[in-house]
Tab-separated table of N, CA and C in Angstrom:
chain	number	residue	atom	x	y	z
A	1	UNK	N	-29.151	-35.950	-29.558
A	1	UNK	CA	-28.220	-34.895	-29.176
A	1	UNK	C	-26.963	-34.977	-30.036
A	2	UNK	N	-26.383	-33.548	-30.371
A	2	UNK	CA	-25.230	-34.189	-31.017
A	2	UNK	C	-24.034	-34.382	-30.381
A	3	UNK	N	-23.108	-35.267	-30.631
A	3	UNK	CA	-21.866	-35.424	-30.085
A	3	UNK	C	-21.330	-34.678	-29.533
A	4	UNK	N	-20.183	-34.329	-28.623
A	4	UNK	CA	-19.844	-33.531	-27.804
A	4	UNK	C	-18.098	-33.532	-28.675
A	5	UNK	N	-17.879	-31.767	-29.055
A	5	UNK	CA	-16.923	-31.908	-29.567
A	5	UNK	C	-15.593	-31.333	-28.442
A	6	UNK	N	-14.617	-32.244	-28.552
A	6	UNK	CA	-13.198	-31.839	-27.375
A	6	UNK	C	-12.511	-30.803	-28.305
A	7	UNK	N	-12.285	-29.588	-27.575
A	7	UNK	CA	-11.105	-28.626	-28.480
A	7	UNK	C	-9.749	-29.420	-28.333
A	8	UNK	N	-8.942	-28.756	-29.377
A	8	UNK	CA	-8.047	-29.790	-29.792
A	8	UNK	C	-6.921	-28.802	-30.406
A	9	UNK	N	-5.298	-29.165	-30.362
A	9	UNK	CA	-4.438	-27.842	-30.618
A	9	UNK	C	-3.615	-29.089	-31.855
A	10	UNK	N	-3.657	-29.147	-33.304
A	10	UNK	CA	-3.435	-30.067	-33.907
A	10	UNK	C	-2.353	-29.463	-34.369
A	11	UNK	N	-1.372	-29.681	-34.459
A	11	UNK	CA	0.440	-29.461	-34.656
A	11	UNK	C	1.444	-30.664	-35.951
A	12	UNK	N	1.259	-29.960	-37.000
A	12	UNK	CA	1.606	-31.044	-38.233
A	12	UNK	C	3.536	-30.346	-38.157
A	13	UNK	N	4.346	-31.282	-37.907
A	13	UNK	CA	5.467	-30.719	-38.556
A	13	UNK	C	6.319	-31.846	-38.878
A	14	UNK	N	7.254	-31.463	-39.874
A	14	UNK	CA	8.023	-32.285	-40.547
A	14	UNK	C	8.197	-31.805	-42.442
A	15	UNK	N	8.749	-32.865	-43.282
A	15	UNK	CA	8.655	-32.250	-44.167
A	15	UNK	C	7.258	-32.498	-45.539
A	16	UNK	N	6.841	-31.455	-45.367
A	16	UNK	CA	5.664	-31.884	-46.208
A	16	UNK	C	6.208	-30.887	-47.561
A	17	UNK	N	5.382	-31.358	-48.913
A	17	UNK	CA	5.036	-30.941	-49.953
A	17	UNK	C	3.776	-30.326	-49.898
A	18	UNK	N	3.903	-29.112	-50.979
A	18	UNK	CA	2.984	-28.263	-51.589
A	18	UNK	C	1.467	-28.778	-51.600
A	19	UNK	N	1.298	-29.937	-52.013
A	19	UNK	CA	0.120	-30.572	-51.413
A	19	UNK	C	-0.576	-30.967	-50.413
A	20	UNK	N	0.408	-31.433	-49.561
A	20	UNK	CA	0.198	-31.579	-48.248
A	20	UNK	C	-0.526	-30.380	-47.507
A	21	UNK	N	0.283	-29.541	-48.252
A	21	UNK	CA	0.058	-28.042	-47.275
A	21	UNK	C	-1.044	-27.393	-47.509
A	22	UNK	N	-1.436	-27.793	-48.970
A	22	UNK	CA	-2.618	-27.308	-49.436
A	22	UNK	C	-3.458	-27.783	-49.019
A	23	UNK	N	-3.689	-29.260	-48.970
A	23	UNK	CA	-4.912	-30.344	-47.848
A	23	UNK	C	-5.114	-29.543	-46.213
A	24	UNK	N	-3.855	-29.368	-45.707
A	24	UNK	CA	-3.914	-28.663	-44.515
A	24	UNK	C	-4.749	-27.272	-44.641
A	25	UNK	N	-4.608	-26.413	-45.508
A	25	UNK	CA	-5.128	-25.191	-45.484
A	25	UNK	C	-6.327	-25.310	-45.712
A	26	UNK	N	-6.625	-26.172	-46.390
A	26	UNK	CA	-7.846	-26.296	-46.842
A	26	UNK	C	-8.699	-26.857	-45.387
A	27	UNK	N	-8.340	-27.870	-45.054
A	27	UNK	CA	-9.111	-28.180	-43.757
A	27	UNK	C	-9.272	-27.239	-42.811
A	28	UNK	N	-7.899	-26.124	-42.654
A	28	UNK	CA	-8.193	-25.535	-41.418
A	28	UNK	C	-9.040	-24.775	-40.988
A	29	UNK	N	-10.082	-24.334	-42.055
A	29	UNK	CA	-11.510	-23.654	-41.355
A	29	UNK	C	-12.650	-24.828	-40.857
A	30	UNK	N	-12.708	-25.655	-41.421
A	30	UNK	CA	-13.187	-26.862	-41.128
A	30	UNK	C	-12.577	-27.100	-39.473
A	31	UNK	N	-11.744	-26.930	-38.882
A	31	UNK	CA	-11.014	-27.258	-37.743
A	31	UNK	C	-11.562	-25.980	-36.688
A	32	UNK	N	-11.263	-25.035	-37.567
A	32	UNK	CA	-11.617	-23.480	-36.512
A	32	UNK	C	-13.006	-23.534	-36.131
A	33	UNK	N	-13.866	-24.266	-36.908
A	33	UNK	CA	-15.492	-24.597	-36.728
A	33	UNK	C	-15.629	-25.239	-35.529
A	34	UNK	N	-15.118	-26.161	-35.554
A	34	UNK	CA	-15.340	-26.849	-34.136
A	34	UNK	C	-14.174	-26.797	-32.938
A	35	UNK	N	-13.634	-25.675	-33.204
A	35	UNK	CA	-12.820	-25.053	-31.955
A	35	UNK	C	-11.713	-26.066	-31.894
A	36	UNK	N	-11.031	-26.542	-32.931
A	36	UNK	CA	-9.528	-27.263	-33.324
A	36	UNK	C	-8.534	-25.922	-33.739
A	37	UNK	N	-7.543	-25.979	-33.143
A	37	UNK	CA	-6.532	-24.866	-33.775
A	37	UNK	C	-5.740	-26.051	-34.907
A	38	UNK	N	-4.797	-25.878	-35.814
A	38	UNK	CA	-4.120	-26.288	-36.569
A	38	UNK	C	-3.160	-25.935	-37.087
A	39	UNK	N	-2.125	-25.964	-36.640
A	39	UNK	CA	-0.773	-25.541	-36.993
A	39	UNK	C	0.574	-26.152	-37.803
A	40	UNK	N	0.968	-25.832	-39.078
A	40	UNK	CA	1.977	-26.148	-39.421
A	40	UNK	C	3.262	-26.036	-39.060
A	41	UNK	N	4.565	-26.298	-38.629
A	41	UNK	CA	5.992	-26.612	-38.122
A	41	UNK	C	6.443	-26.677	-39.366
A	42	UNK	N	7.926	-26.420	-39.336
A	42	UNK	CA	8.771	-26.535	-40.026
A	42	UNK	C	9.973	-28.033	-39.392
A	43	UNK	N	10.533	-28.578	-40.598
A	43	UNK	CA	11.077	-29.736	-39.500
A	43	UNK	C	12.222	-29.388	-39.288
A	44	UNK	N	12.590	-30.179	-37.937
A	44	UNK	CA	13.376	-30.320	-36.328
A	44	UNK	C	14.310	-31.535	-36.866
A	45	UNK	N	15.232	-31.514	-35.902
A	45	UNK	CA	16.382	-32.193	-35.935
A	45	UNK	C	15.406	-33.491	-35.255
A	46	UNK	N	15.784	-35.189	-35.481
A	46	UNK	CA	15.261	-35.962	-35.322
A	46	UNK	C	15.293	-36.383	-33.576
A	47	UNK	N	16.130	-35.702	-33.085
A	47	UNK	CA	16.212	-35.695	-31.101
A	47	UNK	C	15.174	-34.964	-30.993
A	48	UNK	N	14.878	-33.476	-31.236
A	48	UNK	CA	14.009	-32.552	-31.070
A	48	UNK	C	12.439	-32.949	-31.798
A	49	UNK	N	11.821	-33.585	-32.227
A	49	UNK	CA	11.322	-34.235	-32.541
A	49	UNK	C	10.413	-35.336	-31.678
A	50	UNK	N	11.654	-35.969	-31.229
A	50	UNK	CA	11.303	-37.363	-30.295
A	50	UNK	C	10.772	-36.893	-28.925
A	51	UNK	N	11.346	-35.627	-28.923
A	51	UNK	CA	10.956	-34.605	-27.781
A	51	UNK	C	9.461	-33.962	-27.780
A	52	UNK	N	9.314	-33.512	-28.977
A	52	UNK	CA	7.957	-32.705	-29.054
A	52	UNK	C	6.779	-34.155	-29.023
A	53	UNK	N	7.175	-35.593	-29.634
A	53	UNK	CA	6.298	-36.345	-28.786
A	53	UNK	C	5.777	-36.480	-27.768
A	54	UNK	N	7.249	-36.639	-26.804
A	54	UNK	CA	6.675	-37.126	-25.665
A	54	UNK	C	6.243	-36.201	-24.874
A	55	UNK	N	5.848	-34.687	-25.453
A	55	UNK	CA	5.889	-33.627	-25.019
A	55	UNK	C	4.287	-33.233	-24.891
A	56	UNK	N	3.890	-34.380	-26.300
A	56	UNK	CA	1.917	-33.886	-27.076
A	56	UNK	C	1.076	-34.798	-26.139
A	57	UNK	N	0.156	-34.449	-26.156
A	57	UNK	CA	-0.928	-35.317	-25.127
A	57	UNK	C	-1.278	-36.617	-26.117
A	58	UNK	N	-1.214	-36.707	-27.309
A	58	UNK	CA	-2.017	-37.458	-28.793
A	58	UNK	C	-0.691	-37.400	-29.605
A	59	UNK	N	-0.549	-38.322	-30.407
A	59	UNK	CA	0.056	-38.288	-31.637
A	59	UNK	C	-0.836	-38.799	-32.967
A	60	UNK	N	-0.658	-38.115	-34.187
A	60	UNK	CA	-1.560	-38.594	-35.205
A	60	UNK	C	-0.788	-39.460	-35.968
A	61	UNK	N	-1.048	-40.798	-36.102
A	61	UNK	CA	-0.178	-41.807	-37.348
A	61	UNK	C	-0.858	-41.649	-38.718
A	62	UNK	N	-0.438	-41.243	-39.686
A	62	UNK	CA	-1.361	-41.873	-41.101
A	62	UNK	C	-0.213	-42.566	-41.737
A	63	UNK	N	-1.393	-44.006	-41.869
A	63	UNK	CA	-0.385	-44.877	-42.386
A	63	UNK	C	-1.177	-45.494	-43.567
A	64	UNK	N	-0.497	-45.551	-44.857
A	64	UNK	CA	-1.831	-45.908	-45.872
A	64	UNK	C	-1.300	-47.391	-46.450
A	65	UNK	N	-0.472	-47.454	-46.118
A	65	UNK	CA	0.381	-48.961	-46.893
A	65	UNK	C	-0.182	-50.159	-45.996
A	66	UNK	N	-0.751	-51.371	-46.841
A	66	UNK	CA	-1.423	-52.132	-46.500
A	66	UNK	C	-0.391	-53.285	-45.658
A	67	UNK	N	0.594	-53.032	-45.895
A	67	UNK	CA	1.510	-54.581	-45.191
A	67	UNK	C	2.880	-54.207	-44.385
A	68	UNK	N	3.125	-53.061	-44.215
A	68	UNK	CA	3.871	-52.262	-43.579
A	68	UNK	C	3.612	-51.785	-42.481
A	69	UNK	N	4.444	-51.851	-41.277
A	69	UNK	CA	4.233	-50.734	-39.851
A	69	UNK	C	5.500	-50.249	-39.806
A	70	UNK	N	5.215	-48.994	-40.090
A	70	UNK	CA	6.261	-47.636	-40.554
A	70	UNK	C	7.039	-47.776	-38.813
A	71	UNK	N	7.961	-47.164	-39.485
A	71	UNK	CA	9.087	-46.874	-37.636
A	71	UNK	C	8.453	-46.005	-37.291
A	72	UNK	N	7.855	-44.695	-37.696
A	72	UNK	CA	7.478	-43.757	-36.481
A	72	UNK	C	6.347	-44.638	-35.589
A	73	UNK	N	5.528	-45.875	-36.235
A	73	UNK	CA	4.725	-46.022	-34.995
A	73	UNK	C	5.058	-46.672	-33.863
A	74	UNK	N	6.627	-47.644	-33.901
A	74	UNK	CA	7.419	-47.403	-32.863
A	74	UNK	C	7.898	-46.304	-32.479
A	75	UNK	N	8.510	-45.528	-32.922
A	75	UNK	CA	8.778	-44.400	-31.928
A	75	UNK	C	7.853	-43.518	-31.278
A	76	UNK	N	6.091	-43.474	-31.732
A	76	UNK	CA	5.074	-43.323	-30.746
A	76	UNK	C	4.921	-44.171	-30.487
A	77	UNK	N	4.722	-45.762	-30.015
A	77	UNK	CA	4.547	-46.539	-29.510
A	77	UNK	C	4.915	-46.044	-27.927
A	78	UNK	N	6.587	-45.867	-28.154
A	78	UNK	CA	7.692	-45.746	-26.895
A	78	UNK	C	6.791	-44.365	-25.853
A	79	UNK	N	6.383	-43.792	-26.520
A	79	UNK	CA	6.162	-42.449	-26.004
A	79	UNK	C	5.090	-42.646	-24.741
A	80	UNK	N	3.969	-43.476	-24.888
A	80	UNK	CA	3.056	-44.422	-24.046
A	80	UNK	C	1.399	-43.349	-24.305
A	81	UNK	N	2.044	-42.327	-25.506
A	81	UNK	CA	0.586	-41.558	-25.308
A	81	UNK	C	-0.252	-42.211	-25.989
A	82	UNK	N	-1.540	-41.821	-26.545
A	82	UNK	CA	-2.489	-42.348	-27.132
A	82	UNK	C	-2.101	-41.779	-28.794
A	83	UNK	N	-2.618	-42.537	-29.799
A	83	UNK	CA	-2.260	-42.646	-30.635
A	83	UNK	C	-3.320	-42.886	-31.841
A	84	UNK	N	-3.971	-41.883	-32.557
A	84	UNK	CA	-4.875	-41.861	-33.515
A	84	UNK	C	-4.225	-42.120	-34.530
A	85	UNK	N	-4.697	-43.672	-35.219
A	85	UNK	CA	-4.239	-44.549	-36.404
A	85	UNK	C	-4.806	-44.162	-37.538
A	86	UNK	N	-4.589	-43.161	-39.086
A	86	UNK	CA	-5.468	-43.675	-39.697
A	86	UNK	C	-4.924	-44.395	-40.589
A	87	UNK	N	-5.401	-45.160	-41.256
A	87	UNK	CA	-5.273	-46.203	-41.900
A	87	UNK	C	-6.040	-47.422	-42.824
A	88	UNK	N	-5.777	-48.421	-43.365
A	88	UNK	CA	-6.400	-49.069	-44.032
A	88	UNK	C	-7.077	-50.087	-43.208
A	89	UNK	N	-8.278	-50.243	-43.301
A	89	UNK	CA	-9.286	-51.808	-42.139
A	89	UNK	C	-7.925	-52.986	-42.645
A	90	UNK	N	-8.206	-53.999	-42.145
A	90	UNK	CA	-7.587	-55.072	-42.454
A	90	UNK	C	-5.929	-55.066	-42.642
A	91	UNK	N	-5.363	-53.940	-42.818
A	91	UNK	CA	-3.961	-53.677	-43.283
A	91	UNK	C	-2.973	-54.180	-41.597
A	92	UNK	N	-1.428	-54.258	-41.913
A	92	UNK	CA	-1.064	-54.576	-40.778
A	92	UNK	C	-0.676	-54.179	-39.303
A	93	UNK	N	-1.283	-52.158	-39.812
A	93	UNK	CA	-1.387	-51.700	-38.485
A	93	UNK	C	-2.992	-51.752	-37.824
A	94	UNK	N	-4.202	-52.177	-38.807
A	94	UNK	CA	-5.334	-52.138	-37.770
A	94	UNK	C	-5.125	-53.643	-37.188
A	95	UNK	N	-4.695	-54.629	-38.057
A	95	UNK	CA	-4.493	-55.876	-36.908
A	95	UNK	C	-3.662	-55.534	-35.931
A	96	UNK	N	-2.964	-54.775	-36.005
A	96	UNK	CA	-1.744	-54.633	-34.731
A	96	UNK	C	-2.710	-54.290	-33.986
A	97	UNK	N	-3.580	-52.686	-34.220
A	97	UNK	CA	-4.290	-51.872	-33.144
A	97	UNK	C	-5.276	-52.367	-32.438
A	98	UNK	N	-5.710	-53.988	-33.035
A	98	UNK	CA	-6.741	-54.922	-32.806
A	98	UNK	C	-6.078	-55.264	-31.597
A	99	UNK	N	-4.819	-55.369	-30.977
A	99	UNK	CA	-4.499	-55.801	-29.863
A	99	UNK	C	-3.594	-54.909	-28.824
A	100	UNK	N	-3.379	-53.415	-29.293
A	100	UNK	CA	-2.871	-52.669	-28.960
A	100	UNK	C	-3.701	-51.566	-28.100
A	101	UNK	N	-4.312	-51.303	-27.100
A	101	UNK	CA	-4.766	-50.249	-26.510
A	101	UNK	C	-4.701	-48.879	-26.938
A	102	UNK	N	-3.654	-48.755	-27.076
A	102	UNK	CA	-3.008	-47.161	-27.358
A	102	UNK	C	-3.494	-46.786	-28.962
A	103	UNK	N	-3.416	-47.503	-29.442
A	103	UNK	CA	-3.902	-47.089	-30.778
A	103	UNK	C	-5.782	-47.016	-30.770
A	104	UNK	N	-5.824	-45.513	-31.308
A	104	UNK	CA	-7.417	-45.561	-31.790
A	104	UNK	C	-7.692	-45.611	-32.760
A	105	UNK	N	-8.482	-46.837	-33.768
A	105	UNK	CA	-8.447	-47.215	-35.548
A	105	UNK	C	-9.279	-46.015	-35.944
A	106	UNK	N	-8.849	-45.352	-37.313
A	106	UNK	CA	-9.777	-44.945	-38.263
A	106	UNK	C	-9.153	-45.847	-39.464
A	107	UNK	N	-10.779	-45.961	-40.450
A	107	UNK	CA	-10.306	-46.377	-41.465
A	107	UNK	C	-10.231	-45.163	-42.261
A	108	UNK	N	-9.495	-45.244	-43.422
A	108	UNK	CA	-8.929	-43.978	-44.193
A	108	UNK	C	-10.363	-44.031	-45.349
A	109	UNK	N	-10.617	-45.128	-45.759
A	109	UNK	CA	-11.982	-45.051	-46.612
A	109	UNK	C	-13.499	-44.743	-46.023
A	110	UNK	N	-13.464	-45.290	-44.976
A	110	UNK	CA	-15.112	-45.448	-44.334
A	110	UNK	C	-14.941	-43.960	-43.149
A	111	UNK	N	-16.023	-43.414	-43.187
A	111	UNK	CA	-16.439	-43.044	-41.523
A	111	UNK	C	-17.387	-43.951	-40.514
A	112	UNK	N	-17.003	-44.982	-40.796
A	112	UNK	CA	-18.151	-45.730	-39.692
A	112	UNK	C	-17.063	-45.727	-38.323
A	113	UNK	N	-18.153	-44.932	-37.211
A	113	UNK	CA	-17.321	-45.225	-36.241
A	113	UNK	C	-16.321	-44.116	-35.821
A	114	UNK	N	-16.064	-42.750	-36.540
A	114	UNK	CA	-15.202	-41.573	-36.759
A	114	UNK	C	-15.603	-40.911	-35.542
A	115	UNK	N	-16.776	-40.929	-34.993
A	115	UNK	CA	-16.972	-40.057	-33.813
A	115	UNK	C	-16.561	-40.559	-32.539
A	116	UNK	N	-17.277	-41.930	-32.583
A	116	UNK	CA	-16.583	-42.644	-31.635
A	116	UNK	C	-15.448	-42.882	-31.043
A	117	UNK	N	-14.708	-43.089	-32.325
A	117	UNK	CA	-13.359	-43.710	-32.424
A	117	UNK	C	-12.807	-41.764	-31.730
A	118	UNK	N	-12.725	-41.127	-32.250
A	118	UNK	CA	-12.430	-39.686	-32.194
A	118	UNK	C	-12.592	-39.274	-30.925
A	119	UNK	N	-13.648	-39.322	-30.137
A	119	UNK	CA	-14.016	-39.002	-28.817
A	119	UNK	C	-13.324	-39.637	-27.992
A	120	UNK	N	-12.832	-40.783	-28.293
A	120	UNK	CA	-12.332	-41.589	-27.368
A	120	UNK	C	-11.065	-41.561	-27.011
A	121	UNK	N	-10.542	-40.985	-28.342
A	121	UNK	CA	-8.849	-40.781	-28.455
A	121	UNK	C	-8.572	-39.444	-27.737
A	122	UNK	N	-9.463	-38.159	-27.851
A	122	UNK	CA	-9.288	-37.026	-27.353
A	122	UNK	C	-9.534	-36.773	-25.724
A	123	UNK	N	-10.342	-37.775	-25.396
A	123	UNK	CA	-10.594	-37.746	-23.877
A	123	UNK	C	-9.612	-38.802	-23.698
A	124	UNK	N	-8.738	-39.957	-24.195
A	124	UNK	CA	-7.387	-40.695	-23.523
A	124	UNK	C	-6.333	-39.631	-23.369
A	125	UNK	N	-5.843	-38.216	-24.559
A	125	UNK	CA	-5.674	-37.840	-24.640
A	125	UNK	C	-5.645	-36.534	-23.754
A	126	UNK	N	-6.688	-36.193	-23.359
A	126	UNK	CA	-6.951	-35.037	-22.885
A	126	UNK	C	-6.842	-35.479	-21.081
A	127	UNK	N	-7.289	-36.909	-21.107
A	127	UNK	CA	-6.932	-36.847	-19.076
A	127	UNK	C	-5.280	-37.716	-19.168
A	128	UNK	N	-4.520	-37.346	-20.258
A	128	UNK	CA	-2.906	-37.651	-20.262
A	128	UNK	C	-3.023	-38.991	-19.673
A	129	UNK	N	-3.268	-39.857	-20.693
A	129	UNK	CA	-3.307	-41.082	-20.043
A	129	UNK	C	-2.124	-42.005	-20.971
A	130	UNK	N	-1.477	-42.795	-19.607
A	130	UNK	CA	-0.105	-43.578	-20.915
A	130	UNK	C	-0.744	-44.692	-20.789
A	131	UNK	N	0.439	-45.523	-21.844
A	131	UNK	CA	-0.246	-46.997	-22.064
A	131	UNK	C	1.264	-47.499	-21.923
A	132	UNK	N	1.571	-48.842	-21.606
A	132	UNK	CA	2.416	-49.124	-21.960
A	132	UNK	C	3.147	-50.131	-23.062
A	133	UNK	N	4.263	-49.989	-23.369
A	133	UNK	CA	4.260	-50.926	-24.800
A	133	UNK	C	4.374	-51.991	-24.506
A	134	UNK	N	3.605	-52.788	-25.327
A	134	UNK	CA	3.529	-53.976	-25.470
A	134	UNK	C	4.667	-54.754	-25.564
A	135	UNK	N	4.619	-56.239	-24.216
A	135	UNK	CA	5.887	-56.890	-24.669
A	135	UNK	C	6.579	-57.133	-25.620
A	136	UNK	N	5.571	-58.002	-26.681
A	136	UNK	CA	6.085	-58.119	-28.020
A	136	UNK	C	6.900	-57.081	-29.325
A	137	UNK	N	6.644	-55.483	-28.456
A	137	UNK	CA	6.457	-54.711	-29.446
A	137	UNK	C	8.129	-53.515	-28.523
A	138	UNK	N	8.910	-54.087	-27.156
A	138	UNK	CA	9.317	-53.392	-27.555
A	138	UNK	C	11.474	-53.848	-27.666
A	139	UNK	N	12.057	-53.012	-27.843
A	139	UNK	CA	13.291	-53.077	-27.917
A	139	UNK	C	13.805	-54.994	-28.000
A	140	UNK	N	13.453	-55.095	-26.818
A	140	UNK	CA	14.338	-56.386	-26.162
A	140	UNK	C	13.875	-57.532	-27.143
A	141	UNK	N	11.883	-57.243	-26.923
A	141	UNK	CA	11.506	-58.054	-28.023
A	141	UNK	C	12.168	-58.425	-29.093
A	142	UNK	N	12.563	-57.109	-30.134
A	142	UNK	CA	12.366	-57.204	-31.537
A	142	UNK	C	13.712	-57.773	-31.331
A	143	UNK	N	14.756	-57.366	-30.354
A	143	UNK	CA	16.428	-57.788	-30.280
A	143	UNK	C	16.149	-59.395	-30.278
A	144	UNK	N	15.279	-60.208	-29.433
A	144	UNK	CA	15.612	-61.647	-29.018
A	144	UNK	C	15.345	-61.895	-30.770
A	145	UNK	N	13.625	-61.441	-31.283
A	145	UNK	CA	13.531	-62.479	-32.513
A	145	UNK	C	14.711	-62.122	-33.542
A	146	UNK	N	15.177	-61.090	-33.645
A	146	UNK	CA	16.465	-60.679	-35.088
A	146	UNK	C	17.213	-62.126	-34.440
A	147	UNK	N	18.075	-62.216	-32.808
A	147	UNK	CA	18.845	-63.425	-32.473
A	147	UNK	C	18.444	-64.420	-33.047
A	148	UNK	N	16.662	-65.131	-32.646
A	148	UNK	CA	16.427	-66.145	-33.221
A	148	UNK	C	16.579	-66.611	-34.726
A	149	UNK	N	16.028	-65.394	-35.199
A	149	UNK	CA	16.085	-65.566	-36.921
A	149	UNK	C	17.526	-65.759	-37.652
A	150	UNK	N	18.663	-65.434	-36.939
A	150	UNK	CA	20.092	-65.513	-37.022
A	150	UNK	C	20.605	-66.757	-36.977
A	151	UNK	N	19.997	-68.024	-35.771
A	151	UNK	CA	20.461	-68.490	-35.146
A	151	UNK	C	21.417	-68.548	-34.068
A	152	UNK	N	21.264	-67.331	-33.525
A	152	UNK	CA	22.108	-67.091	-32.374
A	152	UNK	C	21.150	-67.409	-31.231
A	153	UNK	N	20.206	-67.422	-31.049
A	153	UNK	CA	19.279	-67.982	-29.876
A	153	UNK	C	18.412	-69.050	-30.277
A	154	UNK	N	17.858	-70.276	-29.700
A	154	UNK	CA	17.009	-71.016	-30.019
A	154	UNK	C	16.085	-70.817	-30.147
């Protein structure tokens, strides 16, 4: 049987380049096929923004840098929605997502696993389900280790 596809209202905004936009256009009949709408935004003041997060059922991360975890995936982290990663295998957000719930891995090279991984994020997604952030991962956390690394805390 084939997979069961979830409709889906996919909302890109911020500031993209001419390319970007062109990748987008290009996908979006690919999207209208399986009953995905896809919409481009223009970008929002960075409050208004933090708003239309906690506002989406899903947030999409693409993160391609192998040793880096970009700030927006704290600021979806905070949000508690579910969170489609794509990204590099092995890099330092699929080890994060290796212990993170909220995050669902794609790798950016392989589809092994794309349906799965996909279905799973759209139905966390779709019955509005939060997660919460991880001790290690939020505010107070990152405040004690900066102290430690200072020497202001032991």
């Amino acid at each position: 049987a084939a997979p069961e596809v979830h409709p889906a209202d996919i909302v890109v905004q911020g500031r993209l380049d001419t390319t970007d936009i062109a990748d987008l256009e290009h996908r979006r009949p690919r999207a209208r096929a399986v009953g995905w709408s896809l919409e481009v935004l223009a970008p929002v003041s960075h409050a208004v923004a933090l708003e239309e997060m906690r506002r989406a059922d899903g947030l999409l991360l693409l993160a391609m840098a192998r040793g880096v975890l970009t700030s927006k995936l704290f600021e979806y982290l905070s949000t508690g929605k579910p969170i489609l990663a794509v990204t590099l295998e092995g890099g330092a957000l699929w080890r994060l997502g290796a212990r993170v719930p909220q995050l669902f891995l794609l790798d950016s090279r392989r589809s092994t696993r794309t349906q799965e991984v996909l279905s799973a994020f759209l139905e966390a997604a779709a019955a509005g389900r939060s997660f919460p952030v991880p001790e290690e991962l939020t505010d107070a956390a990152g405040e004690r280790t900066f102290l430690r690394h200072i020497g202001v805390l032991p």
